[in-house]
Short mmCIF file of C-alpha atoms in Angstrom, two decimals:
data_model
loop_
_atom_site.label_atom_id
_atom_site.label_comp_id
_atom_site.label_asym_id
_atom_site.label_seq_id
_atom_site.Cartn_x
_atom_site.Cartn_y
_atom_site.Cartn_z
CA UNK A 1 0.00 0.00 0.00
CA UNK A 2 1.28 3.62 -0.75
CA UNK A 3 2.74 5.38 2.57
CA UNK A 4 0.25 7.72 4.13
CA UNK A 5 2.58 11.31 3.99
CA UNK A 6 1.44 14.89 5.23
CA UNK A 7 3.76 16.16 2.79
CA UNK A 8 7.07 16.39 4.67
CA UNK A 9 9.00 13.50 2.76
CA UNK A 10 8.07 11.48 5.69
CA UNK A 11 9.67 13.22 8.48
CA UNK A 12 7.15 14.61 10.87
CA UNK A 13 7.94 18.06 12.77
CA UNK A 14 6.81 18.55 16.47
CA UNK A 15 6.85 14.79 16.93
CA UNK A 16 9.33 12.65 18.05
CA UNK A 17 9.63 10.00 15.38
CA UNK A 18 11.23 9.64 12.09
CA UNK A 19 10.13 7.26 9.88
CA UNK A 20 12.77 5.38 7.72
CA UNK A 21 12.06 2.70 4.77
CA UNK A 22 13.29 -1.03 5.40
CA UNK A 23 15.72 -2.25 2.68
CA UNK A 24 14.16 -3.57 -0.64
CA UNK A 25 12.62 -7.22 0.10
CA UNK A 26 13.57 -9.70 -1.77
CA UNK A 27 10.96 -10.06 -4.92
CA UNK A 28 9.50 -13.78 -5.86
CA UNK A 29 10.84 -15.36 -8.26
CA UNK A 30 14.29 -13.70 -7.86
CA UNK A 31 17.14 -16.18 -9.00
CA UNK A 32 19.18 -17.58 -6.42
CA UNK A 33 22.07 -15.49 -7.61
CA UNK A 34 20.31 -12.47 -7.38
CA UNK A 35 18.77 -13.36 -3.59
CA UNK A 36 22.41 -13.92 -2.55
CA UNK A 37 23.97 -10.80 -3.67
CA UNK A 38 21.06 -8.72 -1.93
CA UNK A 39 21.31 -10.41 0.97
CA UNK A 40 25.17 -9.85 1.05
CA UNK A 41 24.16 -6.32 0.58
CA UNK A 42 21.81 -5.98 3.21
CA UNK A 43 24.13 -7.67 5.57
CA UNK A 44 26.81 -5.34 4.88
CA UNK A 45 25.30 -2.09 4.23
CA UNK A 46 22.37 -2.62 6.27
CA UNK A 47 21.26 -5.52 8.56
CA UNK A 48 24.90 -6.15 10.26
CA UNK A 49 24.65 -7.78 13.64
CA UNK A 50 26.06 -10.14 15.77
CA UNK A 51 28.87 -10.55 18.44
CA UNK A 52 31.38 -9.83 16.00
CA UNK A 53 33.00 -6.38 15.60
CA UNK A 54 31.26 -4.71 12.31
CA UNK A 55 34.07 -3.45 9.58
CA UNK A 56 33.79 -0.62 11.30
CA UNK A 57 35.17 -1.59 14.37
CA UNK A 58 31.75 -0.79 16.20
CA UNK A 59 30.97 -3.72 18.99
CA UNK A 60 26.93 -4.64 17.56
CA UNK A 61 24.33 -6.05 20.04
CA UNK A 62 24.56 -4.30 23.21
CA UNK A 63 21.84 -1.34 24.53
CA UNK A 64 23.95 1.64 26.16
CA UNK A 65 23.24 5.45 26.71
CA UNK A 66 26.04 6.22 24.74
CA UNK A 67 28.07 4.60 21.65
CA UNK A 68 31.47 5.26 20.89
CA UNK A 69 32.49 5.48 17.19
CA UNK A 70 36.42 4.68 16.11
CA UNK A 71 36.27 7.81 14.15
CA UNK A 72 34.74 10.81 14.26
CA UNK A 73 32.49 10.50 11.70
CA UNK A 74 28.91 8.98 11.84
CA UNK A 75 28.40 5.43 10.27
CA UNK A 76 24.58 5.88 9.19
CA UNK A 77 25.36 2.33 7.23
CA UNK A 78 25.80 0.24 10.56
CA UNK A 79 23.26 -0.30 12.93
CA UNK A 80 23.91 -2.03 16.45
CA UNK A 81 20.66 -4.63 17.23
CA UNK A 82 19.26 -5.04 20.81
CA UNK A 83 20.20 -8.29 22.30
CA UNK A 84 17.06 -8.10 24.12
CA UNK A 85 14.69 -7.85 21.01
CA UNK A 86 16.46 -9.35 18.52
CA UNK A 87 14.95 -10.67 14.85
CA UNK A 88 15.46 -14.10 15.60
CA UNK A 89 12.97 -15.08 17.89
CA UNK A 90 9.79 -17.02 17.77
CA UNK A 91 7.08 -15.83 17.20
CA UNK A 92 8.86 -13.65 14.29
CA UNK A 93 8.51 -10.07 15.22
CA UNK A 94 6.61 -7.71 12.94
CA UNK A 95 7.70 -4.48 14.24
CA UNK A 96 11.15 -2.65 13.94
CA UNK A 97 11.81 0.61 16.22
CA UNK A 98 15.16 2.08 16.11
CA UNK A 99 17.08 4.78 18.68
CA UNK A 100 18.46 7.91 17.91
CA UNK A 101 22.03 6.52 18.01
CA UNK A 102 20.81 3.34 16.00
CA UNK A 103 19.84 0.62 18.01
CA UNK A 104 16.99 -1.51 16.21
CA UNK A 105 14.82 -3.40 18.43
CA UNK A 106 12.46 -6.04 16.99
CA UNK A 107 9.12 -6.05 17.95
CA UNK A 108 5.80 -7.67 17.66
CA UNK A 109 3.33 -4.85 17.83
CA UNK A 110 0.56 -6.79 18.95
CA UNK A 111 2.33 -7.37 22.10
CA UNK A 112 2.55 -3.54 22.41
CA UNK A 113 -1.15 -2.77 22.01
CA UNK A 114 -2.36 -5.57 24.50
CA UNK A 115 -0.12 -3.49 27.19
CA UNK A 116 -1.71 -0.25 25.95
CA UNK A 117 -3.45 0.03 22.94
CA UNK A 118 -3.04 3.80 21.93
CA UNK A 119 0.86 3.23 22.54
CA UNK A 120 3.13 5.71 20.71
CA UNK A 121 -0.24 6.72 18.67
CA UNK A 122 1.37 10.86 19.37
CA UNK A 123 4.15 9.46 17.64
CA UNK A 124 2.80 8.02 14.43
CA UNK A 125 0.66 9.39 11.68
CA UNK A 126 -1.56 6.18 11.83
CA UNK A 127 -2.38 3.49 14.61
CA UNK A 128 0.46 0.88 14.97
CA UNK A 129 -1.81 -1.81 13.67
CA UNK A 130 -1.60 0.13 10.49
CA UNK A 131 0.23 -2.13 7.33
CA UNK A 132 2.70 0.64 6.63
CA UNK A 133 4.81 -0.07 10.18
CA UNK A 134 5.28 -3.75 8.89
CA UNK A 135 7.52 -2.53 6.08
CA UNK A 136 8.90 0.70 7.90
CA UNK A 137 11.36 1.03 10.54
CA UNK A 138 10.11 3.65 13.68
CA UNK A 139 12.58 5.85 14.43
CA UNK A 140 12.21 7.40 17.71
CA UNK A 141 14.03 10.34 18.81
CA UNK A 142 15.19 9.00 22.27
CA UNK A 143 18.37 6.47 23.67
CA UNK A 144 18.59 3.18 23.13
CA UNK A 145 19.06 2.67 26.97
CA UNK A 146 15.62 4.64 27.61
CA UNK A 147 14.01 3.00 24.61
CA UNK A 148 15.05 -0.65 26.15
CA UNK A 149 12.97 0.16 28.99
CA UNK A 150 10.35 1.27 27.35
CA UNK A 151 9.69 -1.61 25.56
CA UNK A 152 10.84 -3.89 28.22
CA UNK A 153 7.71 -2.18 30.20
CA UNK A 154 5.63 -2.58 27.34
CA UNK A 155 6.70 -6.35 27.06
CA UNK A 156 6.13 -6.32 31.20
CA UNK A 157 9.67 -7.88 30.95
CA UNK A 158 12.77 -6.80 32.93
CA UNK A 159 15.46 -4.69 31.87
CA UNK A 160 17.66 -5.91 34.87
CA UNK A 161 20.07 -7.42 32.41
CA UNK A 162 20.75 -4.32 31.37
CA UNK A 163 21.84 -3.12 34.07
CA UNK A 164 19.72 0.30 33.42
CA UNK A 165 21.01 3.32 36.44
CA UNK A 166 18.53 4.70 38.56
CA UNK A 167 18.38 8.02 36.32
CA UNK A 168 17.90 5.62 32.97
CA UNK A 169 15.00 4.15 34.42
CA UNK A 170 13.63 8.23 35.33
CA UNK A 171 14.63 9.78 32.49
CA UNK A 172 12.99 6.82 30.57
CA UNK A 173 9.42 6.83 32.29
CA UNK A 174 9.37 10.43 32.47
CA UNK A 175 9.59 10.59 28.38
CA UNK A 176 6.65 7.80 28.50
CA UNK A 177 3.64 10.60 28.69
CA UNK A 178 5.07 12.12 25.26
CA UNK A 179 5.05 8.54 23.37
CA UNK A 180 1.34 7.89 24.62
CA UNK A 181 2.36 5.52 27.16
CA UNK A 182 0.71 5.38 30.93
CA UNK A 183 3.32 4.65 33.30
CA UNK A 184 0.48 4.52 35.58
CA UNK A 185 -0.51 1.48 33.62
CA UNK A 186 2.46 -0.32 33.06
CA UNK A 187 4.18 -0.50 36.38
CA UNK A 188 2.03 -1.93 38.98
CA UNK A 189 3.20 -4.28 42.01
CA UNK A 190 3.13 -7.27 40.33
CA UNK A 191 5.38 -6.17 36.94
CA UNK A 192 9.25 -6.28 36.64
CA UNK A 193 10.17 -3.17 36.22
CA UNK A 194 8.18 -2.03 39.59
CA UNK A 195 10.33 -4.37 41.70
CA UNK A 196 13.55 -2.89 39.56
CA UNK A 197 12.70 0.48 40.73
CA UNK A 198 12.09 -0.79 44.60
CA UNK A 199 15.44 -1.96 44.45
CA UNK A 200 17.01 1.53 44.12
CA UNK A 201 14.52 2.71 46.64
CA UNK A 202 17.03 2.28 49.37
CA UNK A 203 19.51 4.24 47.81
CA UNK A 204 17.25 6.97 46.01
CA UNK A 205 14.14 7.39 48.88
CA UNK A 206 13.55 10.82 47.83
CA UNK A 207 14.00 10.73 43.77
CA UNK A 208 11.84 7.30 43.98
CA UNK A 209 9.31 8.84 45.95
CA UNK A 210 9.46 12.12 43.36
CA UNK A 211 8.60 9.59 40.35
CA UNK A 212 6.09 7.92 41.70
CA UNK A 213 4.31 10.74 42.91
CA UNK A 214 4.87 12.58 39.57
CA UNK A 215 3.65 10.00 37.49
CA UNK A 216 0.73 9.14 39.73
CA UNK A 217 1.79 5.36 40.85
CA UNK A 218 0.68 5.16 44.66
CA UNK A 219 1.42 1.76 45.05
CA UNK A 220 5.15 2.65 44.20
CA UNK A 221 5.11 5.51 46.25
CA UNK A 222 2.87 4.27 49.36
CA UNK A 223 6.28 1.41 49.61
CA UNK A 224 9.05 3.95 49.13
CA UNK A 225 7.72 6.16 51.46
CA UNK A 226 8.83 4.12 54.39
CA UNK A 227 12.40 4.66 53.21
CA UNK A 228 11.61 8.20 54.04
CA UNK A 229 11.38 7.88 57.65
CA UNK A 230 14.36 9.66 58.36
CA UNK A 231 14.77 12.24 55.68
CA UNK A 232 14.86 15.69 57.26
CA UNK A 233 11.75 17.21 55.63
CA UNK A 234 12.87 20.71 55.40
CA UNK A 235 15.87 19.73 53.50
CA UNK A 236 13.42 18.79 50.31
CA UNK A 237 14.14 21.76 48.03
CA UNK A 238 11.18 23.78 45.72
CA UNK A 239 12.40 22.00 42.58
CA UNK A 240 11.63 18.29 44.53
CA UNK A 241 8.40 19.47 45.76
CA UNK A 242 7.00 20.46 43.06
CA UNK A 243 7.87 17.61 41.39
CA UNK A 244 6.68 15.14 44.07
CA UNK A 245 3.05 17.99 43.96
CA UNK A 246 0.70 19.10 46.73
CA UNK A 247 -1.28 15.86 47.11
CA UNK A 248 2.05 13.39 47.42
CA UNK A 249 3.86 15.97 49.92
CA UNK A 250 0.87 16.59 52.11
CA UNK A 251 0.53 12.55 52.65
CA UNK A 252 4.27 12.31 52.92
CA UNK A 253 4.11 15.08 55.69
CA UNK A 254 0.84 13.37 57.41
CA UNK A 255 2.81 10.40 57.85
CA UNK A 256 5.61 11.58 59.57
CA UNK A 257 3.03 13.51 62.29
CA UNK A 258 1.28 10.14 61.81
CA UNK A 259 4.20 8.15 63.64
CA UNK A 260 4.39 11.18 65.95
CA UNK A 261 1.30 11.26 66.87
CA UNK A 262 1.15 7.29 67.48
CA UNK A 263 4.40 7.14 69.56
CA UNK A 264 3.14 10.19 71.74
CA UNK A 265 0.11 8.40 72.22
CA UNK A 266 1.89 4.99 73.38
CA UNK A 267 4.26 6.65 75.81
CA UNK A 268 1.18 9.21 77.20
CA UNK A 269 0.41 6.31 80.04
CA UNK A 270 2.53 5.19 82.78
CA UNK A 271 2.74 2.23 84.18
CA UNK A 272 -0.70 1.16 86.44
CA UNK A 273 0.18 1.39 90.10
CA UNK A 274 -0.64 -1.22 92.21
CA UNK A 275 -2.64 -1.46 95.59
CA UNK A 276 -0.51 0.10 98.30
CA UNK A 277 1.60 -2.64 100.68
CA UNK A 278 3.48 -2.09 103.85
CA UNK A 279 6.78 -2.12 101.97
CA UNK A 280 5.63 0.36 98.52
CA UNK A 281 3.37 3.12 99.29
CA UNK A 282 1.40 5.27 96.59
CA UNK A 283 4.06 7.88 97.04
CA UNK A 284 6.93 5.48 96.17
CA UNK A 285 4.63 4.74 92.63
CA UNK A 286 4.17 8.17 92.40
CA UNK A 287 8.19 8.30 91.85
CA UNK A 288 8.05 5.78 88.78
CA UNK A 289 5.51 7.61 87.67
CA UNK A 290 7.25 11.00 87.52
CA UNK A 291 10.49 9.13 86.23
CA UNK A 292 8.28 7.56 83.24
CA UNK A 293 7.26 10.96 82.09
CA UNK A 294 10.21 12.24 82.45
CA UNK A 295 11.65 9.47 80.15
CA UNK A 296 8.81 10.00 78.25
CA UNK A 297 9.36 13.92 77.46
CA UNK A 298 12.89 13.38 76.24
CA UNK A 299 12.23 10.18 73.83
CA UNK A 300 9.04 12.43 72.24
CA UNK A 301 11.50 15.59 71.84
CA UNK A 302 14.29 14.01 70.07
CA UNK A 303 12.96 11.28 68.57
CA UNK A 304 12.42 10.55 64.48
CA UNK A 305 9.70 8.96 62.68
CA UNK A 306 12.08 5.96 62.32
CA UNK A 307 13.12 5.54 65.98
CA UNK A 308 13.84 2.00 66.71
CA UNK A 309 12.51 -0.26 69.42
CA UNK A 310 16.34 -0.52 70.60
CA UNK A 311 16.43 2.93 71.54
CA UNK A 312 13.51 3.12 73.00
CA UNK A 313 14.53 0.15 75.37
CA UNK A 314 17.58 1.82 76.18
CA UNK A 315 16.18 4.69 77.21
CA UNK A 316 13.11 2.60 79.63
CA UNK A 317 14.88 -0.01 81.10
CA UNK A 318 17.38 1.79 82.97
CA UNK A 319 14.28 2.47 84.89
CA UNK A 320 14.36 -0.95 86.29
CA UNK A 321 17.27 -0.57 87.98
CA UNK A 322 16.50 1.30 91.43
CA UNK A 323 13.25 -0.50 92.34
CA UNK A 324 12.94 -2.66 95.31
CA UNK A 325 9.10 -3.86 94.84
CA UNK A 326 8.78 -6.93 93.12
CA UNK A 327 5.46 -5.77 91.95
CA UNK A 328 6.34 -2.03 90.68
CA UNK A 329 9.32 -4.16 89.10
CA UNK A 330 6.89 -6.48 87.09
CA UNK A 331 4.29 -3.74 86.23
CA UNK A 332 7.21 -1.69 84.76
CA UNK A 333 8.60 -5.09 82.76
CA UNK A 334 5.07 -5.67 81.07
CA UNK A 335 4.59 -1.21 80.33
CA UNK A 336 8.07 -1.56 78.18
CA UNK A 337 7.46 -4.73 76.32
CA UNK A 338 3.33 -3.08 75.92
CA UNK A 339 5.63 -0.09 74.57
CA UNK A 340 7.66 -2.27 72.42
CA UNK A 341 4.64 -4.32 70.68
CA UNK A 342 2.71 -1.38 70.30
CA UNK A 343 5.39 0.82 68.58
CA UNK A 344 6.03 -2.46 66.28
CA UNK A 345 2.71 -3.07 65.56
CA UNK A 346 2.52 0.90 64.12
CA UNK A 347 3.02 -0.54 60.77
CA UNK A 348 3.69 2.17 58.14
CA UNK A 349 1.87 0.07 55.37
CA UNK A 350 -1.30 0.73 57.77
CA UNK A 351 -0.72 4.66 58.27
CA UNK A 352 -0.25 4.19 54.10
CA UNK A 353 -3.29 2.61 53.54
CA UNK A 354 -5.01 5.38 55.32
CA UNK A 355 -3.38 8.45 53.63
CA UNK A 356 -3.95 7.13 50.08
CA UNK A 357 -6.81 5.86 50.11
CA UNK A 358 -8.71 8.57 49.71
CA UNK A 359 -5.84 9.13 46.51
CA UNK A 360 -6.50 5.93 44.93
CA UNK A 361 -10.43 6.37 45.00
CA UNK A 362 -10.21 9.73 43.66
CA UNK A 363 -7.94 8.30 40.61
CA UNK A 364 -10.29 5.23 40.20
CA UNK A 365 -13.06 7.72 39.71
CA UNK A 366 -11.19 9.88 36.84
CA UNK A 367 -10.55 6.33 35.16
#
C-alpha cells in the first residue's frame, strides 16, 4: 500500500519520530544469484549484527546510553541490534523501532497494544496496527538505553540485564507521557520493572518517591515512602516538591506527624500502680511515675519517625534498675514490652493505607 505522507518527505515536525524505509525485500521469483547478492548487501550495508565487531570496528548487540564510534564521523550504514529484542525469535517479530544513536529493536506490535493500545499513537501518523509499520522502521528520537525500557515495560519484561542506572530508568518513564504511554498502567506491584525500581529505593528514597508521585503510581510511592522515615523534611528543596506535587507531599508530611502522633500516644500512660503494701506506698509509685514521664518527654522531643525499638529500650529499662518492689518491678517489665509491641505493631503500610486511600479512590473515579 502507498505510505500515508502529510507532505514532509516522511519526516514529521513537532513529533518525536522519524520514519525510515526497510531495505528492498527480496521479490518472488528472484534467482538464487540475485537473492544472494542482496542479501550480502543488506548484511553489509544494512542488517549487520552479531557478536562480532562490524568493519567498522563498532561492537553490535549491546543497549547503552552512549556509543562510541572509532572515528569521528557517523556510520549511518551500521546499525547495532538489541540483544534483548532481537529478529530471531519465535514468534517472528513484525515491528522494527530504532534509537536515535541506532539501536533496532524487533518487535511484535501486537504485544505492544495488548499493554496499551493507543501506545506511541502521538508518535505516528496512523495506529500501529496500520500495514505501513510492517515494512517501515520507527525511528524514535530518544536512547537506546531509555528506549530498552520502554519496551521492556511494554513487554512487562525486565530490563535488569541491562543493568539500566537509577536516572535511565527516570529519564525513561518520564519521556513515557510524550510517546502515549501510561506509566500509571504499566508498572504496577506485580510487573518487573516495579520491583527494579524498589530496588534503588534504598539508595534513592527521595527521587523514587518524586517519580512515583509525579507519574501518579501510589502503590510505588505508598512502599518507598517508608524509606523516608528519616529524611529531614525541610531539606526537600522547591524543585523536589514540586515535582513530588501538593497531594504526594501533604501525605508524605501526614505520615511523619502520623508516627508522631502514634508514639506520643503509646508513651502518654505510665505504668498502672498497684494497691498500696506495707513495703511500697502510693508515694513510692508516684516516683516511677514522675520518672516515666520524664523518660517519656525526652524520647518524644528528640525522637524521628524511624526511631527503633532498641532505643527506646535503652532509654526505659534503665528504669528498672533502682526499684525494690517486686510488683512495681513487674508492672514496669510488662509497660516496656506493651511499649515495644505497640510501637512495632505501628506498621507504616497501615498509616499508608489510610493516607492514600482517599488518593487511589479519587484516581479510580477519573478512570
Amino acid at each position: 500500500m502507498a505510505a500515508p505522507t502529510d507532505g514532509n518527505d516522511m519526516q514529521y515536525p513537532g513529533t518525536p519520530v522519524v520514519l525510515k524505509p526497510l531495505p528492498t525485500p527480496i521479490e518472488p521469483g528472484t534467482s538464487q544469484e540475485q537473492m544472494s547478492m542482496i542479501e550480502q548487501q543488506q548484511q553489509q550495508q544494512y542488517f549487520s549484527w552479531g557478536t562480532e565487531q562490524s568493519s567498522s570496528g563498532w561492537s553490535i548487540g549491546e543497549e547503552s546510553e552512549q556509543h562510541t564510534y572509532p572515528t569521528s564521523e557517523y556510520r549511518s550504514d551500521v546499525i547495532s541490534i538489541s540483544t534483548s529484542f532481537p529478529p530471531n525469535t519465535d514468534p517472528a517479530p513484525n515491528t522494527i523501532f530504532a534509537s536515535n544513536d541506532n539501536v533496532y529493536f524487533y518487535t511484535i506490535y501486537q504485544n505492544i497494544l495488548k499493554a496499551l493500545p493507543d501506545a506511541f499513537r502521538p508518535c505516528l501518523i496512523a495506529p500501529l496496527s496500520d500495514p505501513y509499520y510492517r515494512t517501515t522502521v520507527i525511528v524514535l528520537n530518544l536512547p537506546s538505553g531509555e528506549l530498552n525500557i520502554i519496551l521492556h515495560a511494554l513487554y512487562k519484561t525486565s530490563p535488569a540485564d541491562n543493568a539500566p542506572s537509577f536516572e535511565m530508568l527516570v529519564r525513561a518513564i518520564d519521556r513515557m507521557p510524550s510517546y502515549g504511554l501510561s506509566a500509571e498502567h504499566l508498572i504496577t506491584p506485580h510487573t518487573p520493572l516495579y520491583q527494579l525500581l524498589l530496588a534503588h529505593a534504598p539508595l534513592y528514597p527521595l527521587d523514587s518517591y518524586a517519580l512515583a508521585a509525579h507519574h501518579h503510581l501510589a502503590p510505588l510511592a505508598s512502599t518507598v515512602s517508608s524509606h523516608l522515615l528519616s529524611h529531614d523534611m525541610s531539606t526537600v528543596s522547591d524543585e523536589m516538591a514540586e515535582r513530588i506535587g501538593p497531594v504526594y507531599l501533604k501525605r508524605l508530611l501526614l505520615l511523619h506527624s502520623g508516627r508522631f502522633t502514634a508514639l506520643k500516644d503509646i508513651l502518654l500512660h505510665a505504668p498502672e500502680p498497684h494497691p498500696e503494701t506495707d513495703t511500697c506506698s502510693f508515694e513510692e509509685q508516684r516516683k516511677v511515675t514522675r520518672a516515666w514521664a520524664l523518660v517519656s518527654a525526652y524520647l518524644v522531643w528528640d525522637a524521628k519517625p524511624d526511631i527503633s525499638t532498641h532505643i527506646l529500650g535503652n532509654a526505659l529499662n534503665p528504669l528498672l534498675e533502682h526499684l525494690t518492689c517486686t510488683q512495681c518491678t513487674k508492672l514496669l517489665e510488662d509497660k516496656i514490652k506493651d511499649v515495644m509491641v505497640r510501637w512495632t505493631a505501628v506498621k507504616v503500610s497501615k498509616l499508608l493505607r489510610t493516607l492514600y486511600s482517599d488518593l487511589t479512590l479519587r484516581n479510580q473515579r477519573t478512570i
